[in-house]
């Protein structure tokens, strides 16, 4: 495993050295390995910094991220991570994985680039040897697509596009319910919004199906053209 000096780790994470030291003072980073006066960091520290950056991008505060870090280090039940990640009454169940289990899910597709993309999307959070995927359903679907032959990088890029549309739909329904009922009604009525989205997606997928080809098994054949009357021979 590669090790980094302080300046090297900051450069790899894309942050100033003073920010790295601030994170360390706030207990957002595990202590480095000391060799004399030199502090040595490893890939786990880099992964933690990427997790912090991803959570900040999603609007979390440093205080909230510090609470999440404490939860990891104290072994809090993974079912409580949803609240810490700000997804509150989400139906999604976070999943705690070892690096080996994550590799098994994606059959050789767990590259540094794909890990960075997953952290950026907020699908993964890491702490030392532990990895948490934010959604059991997304984990299972992503794994199934990879097993079918879709590269994980393409799955993640599609997930990024879906996220943009999903955010827009969520904002639409939240505004609809808040405007005409109340903000407090949003959690209660969100199953209705989910049903509308699922129905519209199903019909959209139906519209993408090619028209039935004549002559295929189980398809009605095209009516035959009437024959032309023959001219009587002399």
Coordinates of N, CA and C in Angstrom, one line a residue:
X1 N 0.9 -1.2 0.0 CA 0.0 0.0 0.0 C 0.9 1.2 0.0
X2 N 0.6 2.2 -0.9 CA 1.4 3.4 -1.0 C 1.2 4.2 0.2
X3 N 2.3 4.9 0.6 CA 2.2 5.9 1.7 C 2.6 7.3 1.2
X4 N 2.0 8.3 1.9 CA 2.2 9.7 1.5 C 2.7 10.5 2.7
X5 N 3.6 11.4 2.4 CA 3.9 12.5 3.3 C 2.7 13.5 3.3
X6 N 2.7 14.4 4.2 CA 1.6 15.3 4.4 C 1.3 16.1 3.1
X7 N 2.3 16.6 2.5 CA 2.2 17.4 1.3 C 1.7 16.5 0.1
X8 N 2.2 15.3 0.0 CA 1.8 14.4 -1.0 C 0.3 14.0 -0.9
X9 N -0.1 13.8 0.3 CA -1.5 13.4 0.5 C -2.4 14.6 0.2
X10 N -2.1 15.8 0.6 CA -2.9 16.9 0.2 C -3.0 17.1 -1.3
X11 N -1.9 16.9 -2.0 CA -1.9 17.1 -3.4 C -2.8 16.0 -4.1
X12 N -2.7 14.7 -3.6 CA -3.5 13.6 -4.1 C -5.0 13.9 -3.9
X13 N -5.3 14.5 -2.8 CA -6.7 14.8 -2.4 C -7.2 16.1 -3.0
X14 N -6.3 16.9 -3.6 CA -6.7 18.1 -4.2 C -7.1 19.2 -3.2
X15 N -6.5 19.2 -2.0 CA -6.8 20.2 -1.0 C -5.5 20.8 -0.5
X16 N -5.5 22.0 0.1 CA -4.3 22.6 0.6 C -3.9 21.9 1.9
X17 N -2.6 22.0 2.2 CA -2.0 21.3 3.4 C -2.7 21.8 4.6
X18 N -3.0 23.1 4.7 CA -3.6 23.6 5.9 C -5.0 23.0 6.1
X19 N -5.7 22.7 5.0 CA -7.0 22.0 5.1 C -6.9 20.6 5.7
X20 N -5.9 19.9 5.2 CA -5.6 18.6 5.7 C -5.3 18.6 7.2
X21 N -4.5 19.6 7.6 CA -4.2 19.6 9.0 C -5.4 20.0 9.9
X22 N -6.3 20.9 9.3 CA -7.5 21.2 10.0 C -8.4 20.0 10.1
X23 N -8.5 19.2 9.1 CA -9.3 18.0 9.2 C -8.8 17.0 10.2
X24 N -7.5 17.0 10.3 CA -6.8 16.1 11.3 C -7.1 16.6 12.7
X25 N -7.1 17.9 12.9 CA -7.4 18.5 14.2 C -8.9 18.2 14.6
X26 N -9.8 18.2 13.6 CA -11.2 18.0 13.9 C -11.5 16.5 14.0
X27 N -10.5 15.6 14.0 CA -10.7 14.2 14.1 C -11.4 13.6 12.9
X28 N -11.3 14.3 11.7 CA -11.9 13.7 10.5 C -11.0 12.7 9.9
X29 N -9.7 12.7 10.3 CA -8.8 11.7 9.7 C -8.2 10.9 10.9
X30 N -8.0 9.6 10.7 CA -7.3 8.8 11.7 C -5.8 9.3 11.8
X31 N -5.2 9.1 12.9 CA -3.8 9.5 13.1 C -2.9 8.8 12.1
X32 N -1.9 9.6 11.6 CA -1.0 8.9 10.7 C 0.0 8.0 11.4
X33 N 0.8 7.3 10.6 CA 1.9 6.5 11.2 C 3.1 7.4 11.3
X34 N 3.7 7.4 12.5 CA 4.8 8.3 12.8 C 6.1 7.5 12.6
X35 N 7.0 8.1 12.0 CA 8.4 7.6 11.9 C 9.3 8.8 12.2
X36 N 9.7 8.9 13.5 CA 10.4 10.0 13.9 C 9.5 11.2 13.9
X37 N 9.9 12.3 13.2 CA 9.0 13.5 13.1 C 8.2 13.5 11.8
X38 N 8.3 12.4 11.0 CA 7.6 12.3 9.7 C 6.3 11.6 9.9
X39 N 5.2 12.2 9.4 CA 3.9 11.6 9.4 C 3.6 10.9 8.1
X40 N 3.3 9.6 8.1 CA 3.0 8.9 6.9 C 1.5 8.5 6.9
X41 N 0.9 8.8 5.7 CA -0.5 8.5 5.5 C -0.6 7.4 4.4
X42 N -1.7 6.7 4.3 CA -1.9 5.7 3.3 C -3.1 5.9 2.5
X43 N -3.5 4.9 1.7 CA -4.7 4.9 0.8 C -6.0 5.1 1.6
X44 N -6.0 4.6 2.9 CA -7.2 4.8 3.7 C -7.4 6.2 4.0
X45 N -6.4 7.0 4.3 CA -6.5 8.4 4.6 C -7.0 9.1 3.3
X46 N -6.5 8.7 2.2 CA -6.9 9.4 0.9 C -8.4 9.1 0.7
X47 N -8.8 7.9 0.9 CA -10.2 7.5 0.7 C -11.1 8.3 1.7
X48 N -10.6 8.5 2.9 CA -11.4 9.3 3.9 C -11.5 10.7 3.4
X49 N -10.5 11.3 2.9 CA -10.5 12.7 2.4 C -11.5 12.8 1.2
X50 N -11.5 11.8 0.4 CA -12.5 11.8 -0.7 C -13.9 11.7 -0.2
X51 N -14.1 10.9 0.8 CA -15.4 10.8 1.4 C -15.9 12.1 2.0
X52 N -15.0 12.8 2.7 CA -15.3 14.1 3.3 C -15.7 15.1 2.2
X53 N -14.9 15.1 1.1 CA -15.2 16.0 0.0 C -16.5 15.7 -0.6
X54 N -16.9 14.4 -0.8 CA -18.2 14.1 -1.4 C -19.3 14.5 -0.5
X55 N -19.2 14.3 0.8 CA -20.2 14.7 1.7 C -20.4 16.2 1.8
X56 N -19.3 16.9 1.8 CA -19.4 18.4 1.7 C -20.1 18.8 0.4
X57 N -19.8 18.2 -0.7 CA -20.4 18.5 -1.9 C -22.0 18.3 -1.9
X58 N -22.4 17.3 -1.1 CA -23.8 17.0 -0.9 C -24.5 17.9 0.1
X59 N -23.7 18.8 0.7 CA -24.3 19.8 1.6 C -24.2 19.5 3.1
X60 N -23.4 18.5 3.4 CA -23.2 18.1 4.9 C -22.2 19.1 5.5
X61 N -22.4 19.3 6.8 CA -21.4 20.2 7.5 C -20.3 19.4 8.0
X62 N -19.2 20.0 8.4 CA -18.1 19.3 9.0 C -18.5 18.7 10.3
X63 N -19.3 19.3 11.0 CA -19.8 18.7 12.3 C -20.5 17.4 12.0
X64 N -21.4 17.4 11.0 CA -22.2 16.2 10.7 C -21.2 15.1 10.2
X65 N -20.2 15.5 9.4 CA -19.3 14.5 8.9 C -18.5 13.9 10.1
X66 N -18.1 14.8 11.0 CA -17.4 14.3 12.2 C -18.2 13.3 13.0
X67 N -19.5 13.6 13.1 CA -20.4 12.6 13.8 C -20.5 11.3 13.1
X68 N -20.5 11.3 11.8 CA -20.5 10.1 11.0 C -19.2 9.4 11.2
X69 N -18.1 10.1 11.3 CA -16.8 9.4 11.5 C -16.8 8.7 12.9
X70 N -17.3 9.4 13.9 CA -17.3 8.8 15.2 C -18.2 7.6 15.2
X71 N -19.3 7.6 14.4 CA -20.2 6.5 14.3 C -19.5 5.3 13.8
X72 N -18.7 5.5 12.7 CA -17.9 4.4 12.2 C -16.9 3.8 13.2
X73 N -16.2 4.7 13.8 CA -15.2 4.3 14.8 C -15.7 3.6 16.0
X74 N -17.0 3.9 16.3 CA -17.6 3.3 17.5 C -18.4 2.1 17.1
X75 N -18.4 1.7 15.8 CA -19.1 0.5 15.3 C -20.6 0.7 15.4
X76 N -21.2 1.9 15.2 CA -22.6 2.0 15.3 C -23.3 1.2 14.2
X77 N -24.5 0.7 14.5 CA -25.2 -0.1 13.6 C -25.4 0.6 12.2
X78 N -25.2 -0.1 11.1 CA -25.2 0.6 9.8 C -26.6 1.1 9.5
X79 N -27.6 0.6 10.1 CA -29.0 1.1 9.8 C -29.2 2.5 10.3
X80 N -28.3 3.0 11.2 CA -28.5 4.4 11.6 C -27.7 5.4 10.8
X81 N -26.9 4.9 9.8 CA -26.1 5.8 9.0 C -27.0 6.7 8.1
X82 N -28.2 6.2 7.8 CA -29.1 7.0 6.9 C -29.3 8.3 7.5
X83 N -29.6 8.3 8.8 CA -29.9 9.6 9.5 C -28.7 10.5 9.5
X84 N -27.5 9.9 9.8 CA -26.3 10.7 9.8 C -25.9 11.2 8.4
X85 N -26.3 10.5 7.4 CA -26.0 10.9 6.0 C -27.0 11.9 5.5
X86 N -28.1 12.2 6.3 CA -29.0 13.2 5.9 C -30.1 12.6 5.1
X87 N -30.3 11.3 5.0 CA -31.4 10.8 4.1 C -32.6 10.4 5.0
X88 N -32.6 10.7 6.3 CA -33.7 10.6 7.2 C -34.6 9.4 7.0
X89 N -35.8 9.7 6.5 CA -36.8 8.6 6.4 C -36.7 7.9 5.1
X90 N -35.5 7.7 4.6 CA -35.3 7.0 3.4 C -35.6 5.5 3.5
X91 N -36.1 4.9 2.4 CA -36.4 3.5 2.4 C -35.1 2.7 2.1
X92 N -34.0 3.4 1.8 CA -32.8 2.7 1.4 C -32.1 2.2 2.7
X93 N -31.5 1.0 2.5 CA -30.8 0.4 3.6 C -29.3 0.4 3.3
X94 N -28.4 1.1 4.1 CA -27.0 1.1 3.8 C -26.4 -0.3 4.1
X95 N -25.3 -0.6 3.4 CA -24.7 -2.0 3.5 C -23.3 -1.8 3.9
X96 N -22.8 -2.5 4.9 CA -21.4 -2.4 5.3 C -20.7 -3.6 4.6
X97 N -19.6 -3.3 3.9 CA -18.8 -4.3 3.1 C -17.4 -4.3 3.5
X98 N -16.7 -5.4 3.3 CA -15.2 -5.5 3.3 C -14.8 -5.1 1.9
X99 N -13.6 -4.7 1.7 CA -13.1 -4.5 0.3 C -13.2 -5.8 -0.5
X100 N -13.0 -6.9 0.1 CA -13.1 -8.2 -0.7 C -14.5 -8.4 -1.1
X101 N -15.5 -8.2 -0.3 CA -16.9 -8.4 -0.6 C -17.3 -7.4 -1.7
X102 N -16.8 -6.2 -1.7 CA -17.1 -5.2 -2.7 C -16.5 -5.7 -4.1
X103 N -15.3 -6.2 -4.0 CA -14.7 -6.7 -5.3 C -15.5 -7.9 -5.8
X104 N -16.0 -8.7 -4.9 CA -16.8 -9.9 -5.4 C -18.1 -9.4 -6.1
X105 N -18.7 -8.3 -5.6 CA -19.9 -7.8 -6.2 C -19.7 -7.4 -7.7
X106 N -18.5 -6.8 -8.0 CA -18.3 -6.2 -9.2 C -17.2 -6.8 -10.1
X107 N -16.7 -8.0 -9.7 CA -15.9 -8.9 -10.6 C -14.8 -8.1 -11.3
X108 N -13.9 -7.6 -10.6 CA -12.7 -7.0 -11.2 C -12.9 -5.6 -11.7
X109 N -14.1 -5.0 -11.5 CA -14.4 -3.6 -11.9 C -14.1 -2.5 -10.8
X110 N -13.6 -3.0 -9.7 CA -13.3 -2.0 -8.6 C -12.0 -1.4 -8.8
X111 N -11.9 -0.4 -9.7 CA -10.7 0.3 -10.0 C -10.6 1.6 -9.2
X112 N -9.4 2.2 -9.0 CA -9.4 3.5 -8.3 C -10.3 4.5 -9.0
X113 N -10.4 4.5 -10.3 CA -11.3 5.5 -11.0 C -12.7 5.3 -10.6
X114 N -13.2 4.0 -10.6 CA -14.6 3.7 -10.2 C -14.8 4.0 -8.8
X115 N -13.8 3.7 -7.9 CA -14.0 4.0 -6.5 C -14.2 5.5 -6.3
X116 N -13.3 6.3 -7.0 CA -13.4 7.8 -6.9 C -14.8 8.3 -7.3
X117 N -15.3 7.7 -8.5 CA -16.6 8.1 -9.0 C -17.7 7.7 -8.0
X118 N -17.6 6.6 -7.4 CA -18.6 6.1 -6.4 C -18.6 7.0 -5.2
X119 N -17.4 7.4 -4.7 CA -17.3 8.3 -3.6 C -17.9 9.7 -3.9
X120 N -17.6 10.2 -5.2 CA -18.1 11.5 -5.6 C -19.6 11.5 -5.7
X121 N -20.2 10.4 -6.1 CA -21.7 10.3 -6.2 C -22.3 10.1 -4.8
X122 N -21.5 9.7 -3.9 CA -22.1 9.5 -2.5 C -22.6 8.1 -2.4
X123 N -22.3 7.2 -3.3 CA -22.7 5.8 -3.2 C -21.9 5.1 -2.1
X124 N -20.6 5.4 -2.0 CA -19.8 4.8 -1.0 C -19.2 5.8 0.0
X125 N -19.1 5.3 1.2 CA -18.3 6.0 2.2 C -17.3 5.0 2.8
X126 N -16.1 5.5 3.1 CA -15.1 4.6 3.6 C -14.5 5.1 4.9
X127 N -14.0 4.1 5.7 CA -13.4 4.4 6.9 C -12.4 3.3 7.2
X128 N -11.1 3.5 7.0 CA -10.1 2.5 7.3 C -10.4 1.3 6.4
X129 N -10.6 0.1 7.0 CA -10.9 -1.1 6.3 C -12.4 -1.3 5.9
X130 N -13.2 -0.4 6.4 CA -14.7 -0.6 6.2 C -15.2 0.3 5.1
X131 N -16.2 -0.3 4.3 CA -16.8 0.4 3.2 C -18.3 0.3 3.5
X132 N -19.0 1.4 3.2 CA -20.5 1.4 3.4 C -21.1 1.9 2.0
X133 N -22.0 1.1 1.5 CA -22.7 1.5 0.3 C -24.0 2.1 0.8
X134 N -24.5 3.2 0.3 CA -25.6 3.9 0.8 C -26.9 3.2 0.6
X135 N -27.0 2.3 -0.4 CA -28.3 1.7 -0.8 C -28.1 0.2 -1.2
X136 N -28.8 -0.7 -0.5 CA -28.8 -2.1 -0.8 C -29.4 -2.3 -2.2
X137 N -30.4 -1.6 -2.6 CA -31.0 -1.7 -3.9 C -30.1 -1.3 -5.0
X138 N -29.5 -0.1 -4.8 CA -28.5 0.3 -5.9 C -27.3 -0.6 -6.0
X139 N -26.9 -1.1 -4.9 CA -25.8 -2.1 -4.9 C -26.1 -3.3 -5.7
X140 N -27.3 -3.9 -5.5 CA -27.8 -5.1 -6.1 C -28.0 -4.8 -7.6
X141 N -28.6 -3.7 -8.0 CA -28.9 -3.4 -9.4 C -27.5 -3.2 -10.1
X142 N -26.6 -2.4 -9.5 CA -25.4 -2.1 -10.2 C -24.6 -3.4 -10.4
X143 N -24.6 -4.3 -9.4 CA -23.9 -5.6 -9.5 C -24.5 -6.4 -10.6
X144 N -25.8 -6.4 -10.7 CA -26.5 -7.2 -11.8 C -26.2 -6.7 -13.1
X145 N -26.1 -5.4 -13.3 CA -25.8 -4.8 -14.6 C -24.3 -5.2 -15.0
X146 N -23.4 -5.1 -14.0 CA -22.0 -5.5 -14.3 C -21.9 -7.0 -14.7
X147 N -22.7 -7.8 -14.0 CA -22.7 -9.3 -14.4 C -23.3 -9.5 -15.8
X148 N -24.2 -8.6 -16.2 CA -24.7 -8.8 -17.6 C -23.8 -8.2 -18.6
X149 N -22.7 -7.6 -18.2 CA -21.7 -7.1 -19.2 C -21.6 -5.6 -19.3
X150 N -22.3 -4.8 -18.5 CA -22.2 -3.4 -18.6 C -21.0 -3.0 -17.7
X151 N -20.0 -2.2 -18.3 CA -18.9 -1.8 -17.4 C -19.4 -0.9 -16.3
X152 N -18.7 -1.1 -15.1 CA -19.1 -0.3 -13.9 C -19.0 1.2 -14.2
X153 N -18.0 1.6 -14.9 CA -17.8 3.0 -15.2 C -19.1 3.6 -15.9
X154 N -19.7 2.8 -16.9 CA -20.9 3.2 -17.6 C -22.1 3.2 -16.6
X155 N -22.1 2.2 -15.7 CA -23.2 2.2 -14.7 C -23.2 3.5 -13.9
X156 N -22.0 3.8 -13.4 CA -21.8 5.0 -12.6 C -22.2 6.3 -13.3
X157 N -21.8 6.4 -14.6 CA -22.1 7.5 -15.4 C -23.6 7.6 -15.6
X158 N -24.3 6.5 -15.8 CA -25.7 6.5 -15.9 C -26.4 6.9 -14.6
X159 N -25.8 6.5 -13.5 CA -26.3 6.9 -12.2 C -26.2 8.4 -12.0
X160 N -25.1 9.0 -12.5 CA -25.0 10.4 -12.3 C -26.1 11.1 -13.1
X161 N -26.4 10.6 -14.3 CA -27.5 11.3 -15.1 C -28.8 11.0 -14.5
X162 N -29.0 9.8 -14.0 CA -30.3 9.5 -13.3 C -30.5 10.4 -12.1
X163 N -29.4 10.7 -11.3 CA -29.4 11.5 -10.1 C -30.0 12.9 -10.5
X164 N -29.5 13.5 -11.6 CA -29.9 14.8 -12.0 C -31.4 14.8 -12.3
X165 N -32.0 13.8 -13.0 CA -33.4 13.8 -13.3 C -34.2 13.5 -12.0
X166 N -33.7 12.6 -11.2 CA -34.4 12.3 -9.9 C -34.5 13.5 -9.0
X167 N -33.4 14.3 -8.9 CA -33.4 15.5 -8.1 C -34.5 16.4 -8.6
X168 N -34.6 16.5 -10.0 CA -35.6 17.4 -10.6 C -37.0 16.9 -10.3
X169 N -37.3 15.6 -10.4 CA -38.6 15.1 -10.1 C -38.9 15.2 -8.6
X170 N -38.0 15.0 -7.7 CA -38.2 15.1 -6.3 C -38.6 16.6 -6.0
X171 N -37.9 17.5 -6.6 CA -38.2 18.9 -6.3 C -39.6 19.3 -6.9
X172 N -40.0 18.7 -8.0 CA -41.3 19.0 -8.6 C -42.4 18.5 -7.6
X173 N -42.3 17.3 -7.1 CA -43.3 16.7 -6.3 C -43.3 17.4 -4.9
X174 N -42.2 17.7 -4.4 CA -42.1 18.5 -3.1 C -42.8 19.8 -3.2
X175 N -42.5 20.5 -4.3 CA -43.1 21.8 -4.5 C -44.6 21.7 -4.7
X176 N -45.1 20.7 -5.5 CA -46.5 20.4 -5.7 C -47.2 20.2 -4.3
X177 N -46.7 19.3 -3.5 CA -47.3 19.0 -2.2 C -47.2 20.2 -1.3
X178 N -46.1 20.8 -1.2 CA -45.9 21.9 -0.3 C -46.8 23.1 -0.6
X179 N -47.0 23.4 -1.9 CA -47.8 24.5 -2.4 C -49.3 24.3 -2.1
X180 N -49.8 23.0 -2.3 CA -51.2 22.8 -2.2 C -51.6 22.1 -0.9
X181 N -50.7 21.6 -0.2 CA -51.1 21.0 1.1 C -50.2 21.6 2.2
X182 N -49.1 21.0 2.5 CA -48.1 21.6 3.4 C -46.8 20.8 3.3
X183 N -45.7 21.4 3.8 CA -44.4 20.7 3.8 C -44.4 19.5 4.6
X184 N -45.2 19.5 5.7 CA -45.3 18.3 6.6 C -45.9 17.1 5.9
X185 N -46.6 17.3 4.8 CA -47.3 16.2 4.1 C -46.3 15.5 3.1
X186 N -45.2 16.1 2.9 CA -44.3 15.5 1.9 C -43.9 14.0 2.3
X187 N -43.4 13.7 3.5 CA -43.1 12.3 3.8 C -44.3 11.4 3.7
X188 N -45.5 11.9 4.1 CA -46.7 11.0 4.0 C -47.1 10.7 2.6
X189 N -46.9 11.6 1.7 CA -47.4 11.5 0.3 C -46.3 11.0 -0.7
X190 N -45.1 10.8 -0.2 CA -44.0 10.5 -1.1 C -44.3 9.1 -1.8
X191 N -45.0 8.1 -1.2 CA -45.3 6.9 -2.0 C -46.2 7.2 -3.2
X192 N -47.0 8.3 -3.2 CA -47.8 8.6 -4.4 C -46.8 9.1 -5.5
X193 N -45.9 9.9 -5.1 CA -44.9 10.4 -6.1 C -44.1 9.2 -6.7
X194 N -43.7 8.3 -5.8 CA -43.0 7.1 -6.3 C -43.8 6.3 -7.3
X195 N -45.1 6.2 -7.0 CA -45.9 5.4 -7.9 C -46.0 6.1 -9.3
X196 N -46.1 7.4 -9.3 CA -46.2 8.1 -10.6 C -44.9 7.9 -11.4
X197 N -43.8 8.1 -10.7 CA -42.5 7.9 -11.4 C -42.3 6.5 -11.9
X198 N -42.7 5.5 -11.1 CA -42.6 4.1 -11.6 C -43.5 3.9 -12.8
X199 N -44.7 4.4 -12.8 CA -45.6 4.2 -13.9 C -45.1 4.9 -15.1
X200 N -44.7 6.1 -15.0 CA -44.2 6.8 -16.2 C -42.9 6.2 -16.7
X201 N -42.0 5.7 -15.9 CA -40.8 5.0 -16.4 C -41.2 3.7 -17.1
X202 N -42.2 3.0 -16.6 CA -42.6 1.8 -17.3 C -43.2 2.1 -18.6
X203 N -44.0 3.1 -18.7 CA -44.6 3.4 -20.0 C -43.5 4.0 -21.0
X204 N -42.5 4.7 -20.4 CA -41.4 5.2 -21.3 C -40.6 4.0 -21.9
X205 N -40.3 3.0 -21.0 CA -39.6 1.8 -21.5 C -40.5 1.1 -22.6
X206 N -41.8 1.1 -22.4 CA -42.7 0.4 -23.4 C -42.6 1.2 -24.7
X207 N -42.5 2.5 -24.7 CA -42.4 3.3 -25.9 C -41.1 3.1 -26.7
X208 N -40.1 2.6 -25.9 CA -38.8 2.3 -26.6 C -38.7 1.0 -27.3
X209 N -39.7 0.1 -27.0 CA -39.7 -1.2 -27.7 C -39.9 -1.1 -29.2
X210 N -39.2 -1.8 -30.0 CA -39.4 -1.7 -31.4 C -40.7 -2.3 -31.8
X211 N -41.3 -1.9 -32.9 CA -42.6 -2.5 -33.3 C -42.4 -4.0 -33.6
X212 N -43.5 -4.7 -33.4 CA -43.4 -6.2 -33.6 C -43.1 -6.5 -35.1
X213 N -42.2 -7.4 -35.3 CA -41.8 -7.8 -36.7 C -42.8 -8.9 -37.2
X214 N -43.2 -8.7 -38.4 CA -44.1 -9.7 -39.0 C -43.3 -11.1 -39.1
X215 N -44.1 -12.1 -38.9 CA -43.5 -13.4 -39.1 C -42.7 -14.0 -37.9
X216 N -42.6 -13.2 -36.8 CA -41.9 -13.7 -35.6 C -42.9 -14.6 -34.9
X217 N -42.3 -15.6 -34.2 CA -43.2 -16.5 -33.4 C -44.0 -15.8 -32.5
X218 N -45.3 -16.1 -32.5 CA -46.3 -15.5 -31.6 C -46.8 -14.2 -32.0
X219 N -46.4 -13.7 -33.2 CA -46.9 -12.5 -33.8 C -47.8 -12.8 -34.9
X220 N -49.0 -12.0 -35.0 CA -49.9 -12.3 -36.1 C -49.2 -11.9 -37.4
X221 N -49.4 -12.7 -38.4 CA -48.9 -12.5 -39.7 C -49.7 -11.4 -40.5
X222 N -49.0 -10.7 -41.4 CA -49.7 -9.7 -42.2 C -50.7 -10.3 -43.1
X223 N -51.8 -9.7 -43.3 CA -52.8 -10.2 -44.3 C -52.2 -10.3 -45.7
X224 N -52.5 -11.3 -46.4 CA -51.9 -11.5 -47.7 C -52.7 -10.6 -48.7
X225 N -52.0 -10.2 -49.7 CA -52.6 -9.3 -50.7 C -53.5 -10.2 -51.7
X226 N -54.7 -9.7 -52.0 CA -55.5 -10.4 -53.0 C -54.8 -10.7 -54.3
X227 N -55.0 -11.8 -54.8 CA -54.4 -12.2 -56.1 C -55.1 -11.4 -57.2
X228 N -54.3 -11.1 -58.2 CA -54.8 -10.4 -59.4 C -55.5 -11.4 -60.3
X229 N -56.7 -11.0 -60.8 CA -57.4 -11.9 -61.8 C -56.5 -12.2 -63.0
X230 N -56.5 -13.5 -63.4 CA -55.8 -13.9 -64.5 C -56.5 -13.6 -65.8
X231 N -55.8 -13.2 -66.9 CA -56.4 -13.0 -68.1 C -56.6 -14.3 -68.9
X232 N -57.8 -14.7 -69.3 CA -58.0 -16.0 -70.0 C -57.2 -16.0 -71.2
X233 N -56.6 -17.1 -71.4 CA -55.8 -17.3 -72.6 C -56.7 -17.6 -73.8
X234 N -56.2 -17.3 -75.0 CA -57.0 -17.5 -76.2 C -56.8 -18.9 -76.7

